[in-house]
mmCIF file of N, CA and C in Angstrom:
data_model
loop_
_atom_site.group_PDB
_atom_site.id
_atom_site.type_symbol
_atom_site.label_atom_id
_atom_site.label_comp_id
_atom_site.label_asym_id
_atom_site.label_seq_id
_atom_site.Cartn_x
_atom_site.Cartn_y
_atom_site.Cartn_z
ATOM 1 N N UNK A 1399 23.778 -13.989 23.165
ATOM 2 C CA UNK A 1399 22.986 -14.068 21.948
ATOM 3 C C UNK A 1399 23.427 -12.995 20.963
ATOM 4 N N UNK A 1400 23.731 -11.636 21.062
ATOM 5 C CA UNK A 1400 23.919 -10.706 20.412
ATOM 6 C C UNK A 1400 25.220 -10.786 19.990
ATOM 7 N N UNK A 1401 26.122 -11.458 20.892
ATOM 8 C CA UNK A 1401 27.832 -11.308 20.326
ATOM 9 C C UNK A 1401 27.268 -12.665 19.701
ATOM 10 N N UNK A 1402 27.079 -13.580 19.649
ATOM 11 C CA UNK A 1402 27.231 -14.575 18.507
ATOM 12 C C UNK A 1402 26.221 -14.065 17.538
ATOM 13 N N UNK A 1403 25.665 -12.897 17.367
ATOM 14 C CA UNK A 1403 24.649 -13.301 16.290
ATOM 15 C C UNK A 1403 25.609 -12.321 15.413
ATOM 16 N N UNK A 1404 26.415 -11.134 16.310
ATOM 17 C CA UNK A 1404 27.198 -10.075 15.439
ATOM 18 C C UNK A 1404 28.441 -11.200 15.257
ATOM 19 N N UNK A 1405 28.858 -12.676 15.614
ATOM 20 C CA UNK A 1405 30.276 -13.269 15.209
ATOM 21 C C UNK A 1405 29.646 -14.128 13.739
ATOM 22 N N UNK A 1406 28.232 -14.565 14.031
ATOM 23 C CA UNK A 1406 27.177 -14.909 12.852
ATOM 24 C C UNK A 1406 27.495 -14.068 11.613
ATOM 25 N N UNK A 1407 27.269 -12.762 11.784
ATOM 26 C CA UNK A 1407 27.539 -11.436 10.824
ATOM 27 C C UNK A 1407 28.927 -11.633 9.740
ATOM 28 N N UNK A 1408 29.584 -12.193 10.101
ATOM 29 C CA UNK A 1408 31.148 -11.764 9.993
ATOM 30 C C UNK A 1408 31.299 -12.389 8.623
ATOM 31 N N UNK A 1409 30.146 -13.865 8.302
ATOM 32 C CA UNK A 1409 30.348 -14.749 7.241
ATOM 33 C C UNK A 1409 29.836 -13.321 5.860
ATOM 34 N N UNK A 1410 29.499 -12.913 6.322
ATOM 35 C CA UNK A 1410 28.598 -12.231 4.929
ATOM 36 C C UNK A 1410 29.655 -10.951 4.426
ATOM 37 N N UNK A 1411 30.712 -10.998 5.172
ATOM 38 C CA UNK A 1411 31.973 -9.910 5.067
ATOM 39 C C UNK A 1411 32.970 -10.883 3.986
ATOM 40 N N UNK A 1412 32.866 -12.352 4.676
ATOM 41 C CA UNK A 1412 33.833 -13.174 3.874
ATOM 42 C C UNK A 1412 33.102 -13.602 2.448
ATOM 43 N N UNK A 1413 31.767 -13.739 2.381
ATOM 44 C CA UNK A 1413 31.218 -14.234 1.118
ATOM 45 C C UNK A 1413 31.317 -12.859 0.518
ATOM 46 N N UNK A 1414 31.747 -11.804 0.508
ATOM 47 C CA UNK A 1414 31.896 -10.667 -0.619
ATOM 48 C C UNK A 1414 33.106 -10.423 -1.136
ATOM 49 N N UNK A 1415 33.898 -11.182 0.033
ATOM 50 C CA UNK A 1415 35.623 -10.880 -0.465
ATOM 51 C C UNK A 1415 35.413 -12.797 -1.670
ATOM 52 N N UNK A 1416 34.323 -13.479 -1.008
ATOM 53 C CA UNK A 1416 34.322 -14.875 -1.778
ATOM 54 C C UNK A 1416 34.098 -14.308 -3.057
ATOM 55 N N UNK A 1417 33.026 -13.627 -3.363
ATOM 56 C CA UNK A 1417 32.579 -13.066 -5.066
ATOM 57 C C UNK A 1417 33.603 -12.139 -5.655
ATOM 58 N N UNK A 1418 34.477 -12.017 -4.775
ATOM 59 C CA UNK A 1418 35.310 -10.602 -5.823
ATOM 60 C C UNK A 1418 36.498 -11.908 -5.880
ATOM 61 N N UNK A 1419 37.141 -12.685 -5.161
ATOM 62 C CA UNK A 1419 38.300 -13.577 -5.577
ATOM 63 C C UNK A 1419 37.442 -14.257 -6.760
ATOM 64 N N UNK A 1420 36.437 -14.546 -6.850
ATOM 65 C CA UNK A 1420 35.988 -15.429 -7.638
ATOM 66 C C UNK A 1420 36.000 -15.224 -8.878
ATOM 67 N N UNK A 1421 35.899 -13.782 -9.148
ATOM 68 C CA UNK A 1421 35.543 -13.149 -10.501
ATOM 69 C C UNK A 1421 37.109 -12.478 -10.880
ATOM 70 N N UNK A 1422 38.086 -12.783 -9.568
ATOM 71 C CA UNK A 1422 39.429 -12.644 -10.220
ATOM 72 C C UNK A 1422 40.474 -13.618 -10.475
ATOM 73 N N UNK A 1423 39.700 -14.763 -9.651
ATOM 74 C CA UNK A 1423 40.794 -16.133 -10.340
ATOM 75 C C UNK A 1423 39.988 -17.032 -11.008
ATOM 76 N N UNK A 1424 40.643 -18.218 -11.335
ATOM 77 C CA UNK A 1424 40.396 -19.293 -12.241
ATOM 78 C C UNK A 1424 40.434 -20.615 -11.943
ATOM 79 N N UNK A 1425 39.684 -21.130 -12.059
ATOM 80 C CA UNK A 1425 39.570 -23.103 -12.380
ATOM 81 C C UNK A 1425 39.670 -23.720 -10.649
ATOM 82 N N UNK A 1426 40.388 -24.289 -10.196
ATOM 83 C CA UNK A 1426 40.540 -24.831 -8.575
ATOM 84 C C UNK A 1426 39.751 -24.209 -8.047
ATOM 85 N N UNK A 1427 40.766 -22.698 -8.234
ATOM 86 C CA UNK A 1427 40.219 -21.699 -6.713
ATOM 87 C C UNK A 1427 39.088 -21.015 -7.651
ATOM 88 N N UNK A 1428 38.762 -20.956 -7.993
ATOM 89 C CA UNK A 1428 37.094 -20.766 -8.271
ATOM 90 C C UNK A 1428 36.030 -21.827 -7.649
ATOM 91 N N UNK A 1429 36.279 -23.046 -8.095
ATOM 92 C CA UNK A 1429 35.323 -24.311 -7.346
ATOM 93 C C UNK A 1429 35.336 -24.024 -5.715
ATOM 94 N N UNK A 1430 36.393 -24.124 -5.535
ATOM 95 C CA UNK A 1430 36.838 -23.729 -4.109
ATOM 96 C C UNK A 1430 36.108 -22.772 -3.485
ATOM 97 N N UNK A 1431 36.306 -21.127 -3.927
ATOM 98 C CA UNK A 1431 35.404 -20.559 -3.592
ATOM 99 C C UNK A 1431 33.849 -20.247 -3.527
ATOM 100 N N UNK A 1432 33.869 -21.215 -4.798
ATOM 101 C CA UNK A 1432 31.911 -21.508 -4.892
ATOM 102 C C UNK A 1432 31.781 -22.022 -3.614
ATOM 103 N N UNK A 1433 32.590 -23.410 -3.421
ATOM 104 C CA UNK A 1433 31.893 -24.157 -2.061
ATOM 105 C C UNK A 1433 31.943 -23.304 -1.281
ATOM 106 N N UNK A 1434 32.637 -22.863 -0.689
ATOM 107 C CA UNK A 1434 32.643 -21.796 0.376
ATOM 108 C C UNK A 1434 31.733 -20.712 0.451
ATOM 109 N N UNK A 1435 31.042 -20.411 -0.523
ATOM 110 C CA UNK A 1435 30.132 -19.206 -0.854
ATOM 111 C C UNK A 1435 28.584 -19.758 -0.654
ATOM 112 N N UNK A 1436 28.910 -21.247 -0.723
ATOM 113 C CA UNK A 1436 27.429 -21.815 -0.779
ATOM 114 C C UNK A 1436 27.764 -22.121 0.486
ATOM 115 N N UNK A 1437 28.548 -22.509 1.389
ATOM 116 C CA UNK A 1437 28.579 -23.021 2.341
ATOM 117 C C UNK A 1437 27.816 -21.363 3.778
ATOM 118 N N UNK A 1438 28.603 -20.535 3.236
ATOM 119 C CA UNK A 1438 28.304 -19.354 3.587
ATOM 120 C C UNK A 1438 26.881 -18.821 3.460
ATOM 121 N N UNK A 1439 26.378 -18.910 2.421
ATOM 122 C CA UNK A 1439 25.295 -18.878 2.293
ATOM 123 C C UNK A 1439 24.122 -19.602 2.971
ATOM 124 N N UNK A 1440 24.293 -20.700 3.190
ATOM 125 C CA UNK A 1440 23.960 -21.748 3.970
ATOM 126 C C UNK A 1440 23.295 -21.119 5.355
ATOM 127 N N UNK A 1441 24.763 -20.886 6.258
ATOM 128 C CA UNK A 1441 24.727 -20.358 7.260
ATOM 129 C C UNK A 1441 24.101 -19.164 7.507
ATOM 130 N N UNK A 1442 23.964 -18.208 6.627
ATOM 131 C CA UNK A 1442 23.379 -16.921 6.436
ATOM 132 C C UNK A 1442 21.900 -16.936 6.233
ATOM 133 N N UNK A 1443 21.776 -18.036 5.678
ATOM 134 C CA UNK A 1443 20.040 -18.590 5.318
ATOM 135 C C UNK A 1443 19.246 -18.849 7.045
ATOM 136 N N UNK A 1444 19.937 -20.022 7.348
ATOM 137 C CA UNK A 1444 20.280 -20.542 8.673
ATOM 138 C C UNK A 1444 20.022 -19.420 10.098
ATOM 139 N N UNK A 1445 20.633 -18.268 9.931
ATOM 140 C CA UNK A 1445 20.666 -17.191 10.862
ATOM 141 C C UNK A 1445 19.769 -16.327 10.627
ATOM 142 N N UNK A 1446 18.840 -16.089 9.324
ATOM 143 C CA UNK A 1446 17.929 -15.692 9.026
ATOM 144 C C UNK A 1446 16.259 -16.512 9.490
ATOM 145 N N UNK A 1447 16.985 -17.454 9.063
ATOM 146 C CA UNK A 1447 15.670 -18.084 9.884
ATOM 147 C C UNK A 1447 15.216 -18.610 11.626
ATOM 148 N N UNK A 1448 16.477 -18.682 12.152
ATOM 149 C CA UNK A 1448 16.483 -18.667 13.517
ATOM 150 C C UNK A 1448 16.182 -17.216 14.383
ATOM 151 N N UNK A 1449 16.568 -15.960 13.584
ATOM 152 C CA UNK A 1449 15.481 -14.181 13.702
ATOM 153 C C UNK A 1449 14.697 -14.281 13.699
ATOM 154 N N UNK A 1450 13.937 -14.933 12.821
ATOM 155 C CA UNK A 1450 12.665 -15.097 11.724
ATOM 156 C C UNK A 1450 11.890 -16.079 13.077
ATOM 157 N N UNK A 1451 12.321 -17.179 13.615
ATOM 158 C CA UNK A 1451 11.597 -17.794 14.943
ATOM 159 C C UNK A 1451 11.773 -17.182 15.973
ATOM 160 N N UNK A 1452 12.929 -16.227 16.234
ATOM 161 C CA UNK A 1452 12.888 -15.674 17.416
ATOM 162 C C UNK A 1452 11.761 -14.415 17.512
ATOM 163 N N UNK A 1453 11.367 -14.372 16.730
ATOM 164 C CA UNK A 1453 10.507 -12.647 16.203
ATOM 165 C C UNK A 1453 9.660 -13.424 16.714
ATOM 166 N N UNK A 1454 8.656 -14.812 15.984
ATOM 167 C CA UNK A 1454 7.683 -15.162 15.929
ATOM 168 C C UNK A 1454 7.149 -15.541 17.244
ATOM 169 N N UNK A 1455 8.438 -16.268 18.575
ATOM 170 C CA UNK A 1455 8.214 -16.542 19.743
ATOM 171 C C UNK A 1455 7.817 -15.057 20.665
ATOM 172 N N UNK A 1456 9.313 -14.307 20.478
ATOM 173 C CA UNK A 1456 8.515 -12.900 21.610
ATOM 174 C C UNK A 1456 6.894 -12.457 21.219
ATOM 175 N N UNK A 1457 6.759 -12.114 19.612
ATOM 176 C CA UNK A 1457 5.433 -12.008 19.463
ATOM 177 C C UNK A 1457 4.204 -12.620 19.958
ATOM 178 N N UNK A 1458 4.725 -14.237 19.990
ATOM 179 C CA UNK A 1458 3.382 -14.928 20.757
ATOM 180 C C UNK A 1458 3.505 -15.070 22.209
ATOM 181 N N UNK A 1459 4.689 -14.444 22.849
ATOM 182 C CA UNK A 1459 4.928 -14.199 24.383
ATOM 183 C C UNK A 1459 4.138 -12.997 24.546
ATOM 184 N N UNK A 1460 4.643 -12.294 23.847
ATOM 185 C CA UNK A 1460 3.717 -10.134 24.501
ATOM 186 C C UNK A 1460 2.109 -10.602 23.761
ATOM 187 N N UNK A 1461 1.484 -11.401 22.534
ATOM 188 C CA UNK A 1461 0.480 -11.415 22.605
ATOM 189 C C UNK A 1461 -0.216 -12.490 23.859
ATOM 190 N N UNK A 1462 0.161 -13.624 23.866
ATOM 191 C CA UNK A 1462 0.026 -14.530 25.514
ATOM 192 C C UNK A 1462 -0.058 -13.209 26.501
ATOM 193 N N UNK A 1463 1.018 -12.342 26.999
ATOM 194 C CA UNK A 1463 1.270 -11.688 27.925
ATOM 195 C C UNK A 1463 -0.199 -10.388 28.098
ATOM 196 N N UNK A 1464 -0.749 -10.193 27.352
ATOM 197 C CA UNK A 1464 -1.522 -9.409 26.771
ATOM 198 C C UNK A 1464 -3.143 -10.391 26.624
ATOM 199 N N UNK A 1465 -3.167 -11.218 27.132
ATOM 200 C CA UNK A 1465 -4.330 -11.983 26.632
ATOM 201 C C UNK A 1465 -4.116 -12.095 28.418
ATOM 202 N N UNK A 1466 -3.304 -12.697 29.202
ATOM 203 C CA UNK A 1466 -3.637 -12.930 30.550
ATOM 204 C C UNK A 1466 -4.070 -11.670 31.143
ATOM 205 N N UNK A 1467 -3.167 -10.684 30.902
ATOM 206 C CA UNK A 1467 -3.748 -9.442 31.476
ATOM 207 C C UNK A 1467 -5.009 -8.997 31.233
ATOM 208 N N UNK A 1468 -5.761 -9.000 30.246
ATOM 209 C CA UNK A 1468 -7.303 -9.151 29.893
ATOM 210 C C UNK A 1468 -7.910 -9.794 30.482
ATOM 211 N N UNK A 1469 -8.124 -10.997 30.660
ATOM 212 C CA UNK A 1469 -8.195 -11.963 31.880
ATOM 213 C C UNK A 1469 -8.095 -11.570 32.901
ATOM 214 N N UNK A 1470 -7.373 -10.778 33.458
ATOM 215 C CA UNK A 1470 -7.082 -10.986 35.012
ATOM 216 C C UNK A 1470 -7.987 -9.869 35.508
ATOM 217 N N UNK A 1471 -7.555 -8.878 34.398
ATOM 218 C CA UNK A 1471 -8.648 -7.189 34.622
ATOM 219 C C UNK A 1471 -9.762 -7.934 34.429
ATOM 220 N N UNK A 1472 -10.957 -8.533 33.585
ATOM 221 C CA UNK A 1472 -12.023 -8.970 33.406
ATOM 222 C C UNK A 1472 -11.909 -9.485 35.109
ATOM 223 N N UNK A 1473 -11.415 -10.849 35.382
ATOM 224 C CA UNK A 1473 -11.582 -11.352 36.633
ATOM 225 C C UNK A 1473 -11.835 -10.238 38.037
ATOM 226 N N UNK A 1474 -10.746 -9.532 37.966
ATOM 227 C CA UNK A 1474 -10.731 -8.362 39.291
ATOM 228 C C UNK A 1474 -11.792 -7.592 39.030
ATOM 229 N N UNK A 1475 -11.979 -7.303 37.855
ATOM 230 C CA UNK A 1475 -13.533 -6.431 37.264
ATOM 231 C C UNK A 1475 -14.621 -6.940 38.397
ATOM 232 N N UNK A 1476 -14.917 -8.298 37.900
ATOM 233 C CA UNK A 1476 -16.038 -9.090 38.128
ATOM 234 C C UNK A 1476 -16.121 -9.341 39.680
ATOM 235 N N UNK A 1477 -14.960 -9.584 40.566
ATOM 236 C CA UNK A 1477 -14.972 -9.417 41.781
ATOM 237 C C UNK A 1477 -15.765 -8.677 42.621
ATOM 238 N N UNK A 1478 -14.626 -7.178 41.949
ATOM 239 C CA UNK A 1478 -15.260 -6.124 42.158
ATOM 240 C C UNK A 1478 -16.681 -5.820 42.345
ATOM 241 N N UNK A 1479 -17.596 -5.899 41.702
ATOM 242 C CA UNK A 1479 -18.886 -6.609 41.385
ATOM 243 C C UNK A 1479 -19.665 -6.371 42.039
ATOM 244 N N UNK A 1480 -19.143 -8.174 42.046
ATOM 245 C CA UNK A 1480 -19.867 -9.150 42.902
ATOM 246 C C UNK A 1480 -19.889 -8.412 44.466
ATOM 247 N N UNK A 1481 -18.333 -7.900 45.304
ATOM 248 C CA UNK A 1481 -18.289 -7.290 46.275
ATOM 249 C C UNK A 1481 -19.517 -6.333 46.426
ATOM 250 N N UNK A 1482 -19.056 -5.277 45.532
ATOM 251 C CA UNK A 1482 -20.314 -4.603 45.426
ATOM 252 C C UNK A 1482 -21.801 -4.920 45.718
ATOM 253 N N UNK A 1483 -22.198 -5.773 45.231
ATOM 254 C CA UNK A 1483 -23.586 -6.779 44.827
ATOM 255 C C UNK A 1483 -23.735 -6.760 46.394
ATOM 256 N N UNK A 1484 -22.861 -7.784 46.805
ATOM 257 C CA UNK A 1484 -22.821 -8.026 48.384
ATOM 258 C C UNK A 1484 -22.971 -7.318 49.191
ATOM 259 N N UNK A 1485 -22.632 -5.651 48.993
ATOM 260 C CA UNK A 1485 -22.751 -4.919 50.239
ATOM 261 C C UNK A 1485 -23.789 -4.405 50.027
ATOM 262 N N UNK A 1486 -24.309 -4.095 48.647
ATOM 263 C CA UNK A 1486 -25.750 -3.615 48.487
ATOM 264 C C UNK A 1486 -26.638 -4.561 49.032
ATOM 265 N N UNK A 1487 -26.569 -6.093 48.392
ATOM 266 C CA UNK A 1487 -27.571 -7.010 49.813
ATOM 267 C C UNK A 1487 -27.660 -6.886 51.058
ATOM 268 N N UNK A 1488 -26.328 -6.408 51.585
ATOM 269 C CA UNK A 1488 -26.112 -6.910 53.198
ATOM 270 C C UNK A 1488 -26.881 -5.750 53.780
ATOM 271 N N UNK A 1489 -26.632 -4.387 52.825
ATOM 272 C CA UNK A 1489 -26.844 -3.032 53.389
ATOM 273 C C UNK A 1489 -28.717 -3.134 52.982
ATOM 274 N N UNK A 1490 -29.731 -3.758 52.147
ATOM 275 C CA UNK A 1490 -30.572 -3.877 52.082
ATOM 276 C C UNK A 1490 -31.235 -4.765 53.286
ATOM 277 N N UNK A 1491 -30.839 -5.457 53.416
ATOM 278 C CA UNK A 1491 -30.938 -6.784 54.663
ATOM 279 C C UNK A 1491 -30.830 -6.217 56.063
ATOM 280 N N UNK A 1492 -29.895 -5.071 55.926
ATOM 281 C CA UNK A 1492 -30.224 -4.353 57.526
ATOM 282 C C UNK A 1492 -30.940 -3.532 57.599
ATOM 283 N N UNK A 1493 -31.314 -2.508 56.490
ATOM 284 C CA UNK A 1493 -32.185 -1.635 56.596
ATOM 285 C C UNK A 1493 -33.559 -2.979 56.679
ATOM 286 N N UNK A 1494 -33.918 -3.594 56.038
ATOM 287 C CA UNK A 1494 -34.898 -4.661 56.344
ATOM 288 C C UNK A 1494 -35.643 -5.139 57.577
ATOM 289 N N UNK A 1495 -34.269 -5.623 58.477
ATOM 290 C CA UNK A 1495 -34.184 -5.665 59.535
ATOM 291 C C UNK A 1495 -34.416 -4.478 60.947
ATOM 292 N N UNK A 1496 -34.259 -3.135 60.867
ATOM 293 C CA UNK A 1496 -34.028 -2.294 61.159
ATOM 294 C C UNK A 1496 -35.808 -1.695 61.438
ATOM 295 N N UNK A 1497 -36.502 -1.848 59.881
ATOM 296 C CA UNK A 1497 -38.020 -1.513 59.508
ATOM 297 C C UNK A 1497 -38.608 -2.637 60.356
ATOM 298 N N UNK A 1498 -38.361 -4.249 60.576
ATOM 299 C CA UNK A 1498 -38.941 -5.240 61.166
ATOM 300 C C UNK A 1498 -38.615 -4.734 62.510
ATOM 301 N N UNK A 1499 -37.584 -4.665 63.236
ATOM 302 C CA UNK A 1499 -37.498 -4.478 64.513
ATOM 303 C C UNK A 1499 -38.299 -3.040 65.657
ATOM 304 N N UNK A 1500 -38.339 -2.021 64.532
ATOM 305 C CA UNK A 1500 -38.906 -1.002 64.794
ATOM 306 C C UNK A 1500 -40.331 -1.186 65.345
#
């Protein structure tokens, strides 16, 4: 991903040598180099916006990633609890038992 996005890079080296031939020759190779400059451009638009979705995906991965973990702590929280809850019943229930048998 990174070596094609730096071989991606390389067009925006050629569209500056495109604007300086452009503004030093005439008629053909001028048209010529327009297309090529728009064509360049194109691609540069293109690679900007495929950043621009890749930003937007990790972001909604670490916020997803960050929403389960909330979840899971709430869940183990609540366990926790409940365990709790349970041993305080069980431990009430024998002392209970303990006062009846006496």
């Amino acid at each position: 991903m990174v070596g094609n996005f730096i071989l991606d890079l390389h067009p925006l080296y050629n569209q500056i040598n495109l604007k300086t031939f452009i503004l030093t020759s005439t008629g053909f190779e001028q048209q010529t180099a327009t297309k090529e400059l728009q064509k360049l451009s194109t691609k540069i638009f293109k690679i900007q916006e495929q950043i621009f979705k890749l930003k937007q995906t990790q972001q909604f991965k670490q916020r997803t990633k960050e929403r389960i973990t909330k979840v899971v702590e709430y869940g183990l929280k609540t366990v926790a609890e409940i365990k709790f809850q349970q041993i305080q019943f069980t431990g009430k229930v024998v002392v209970m038992l303990q006062h009846l048998f006496q």
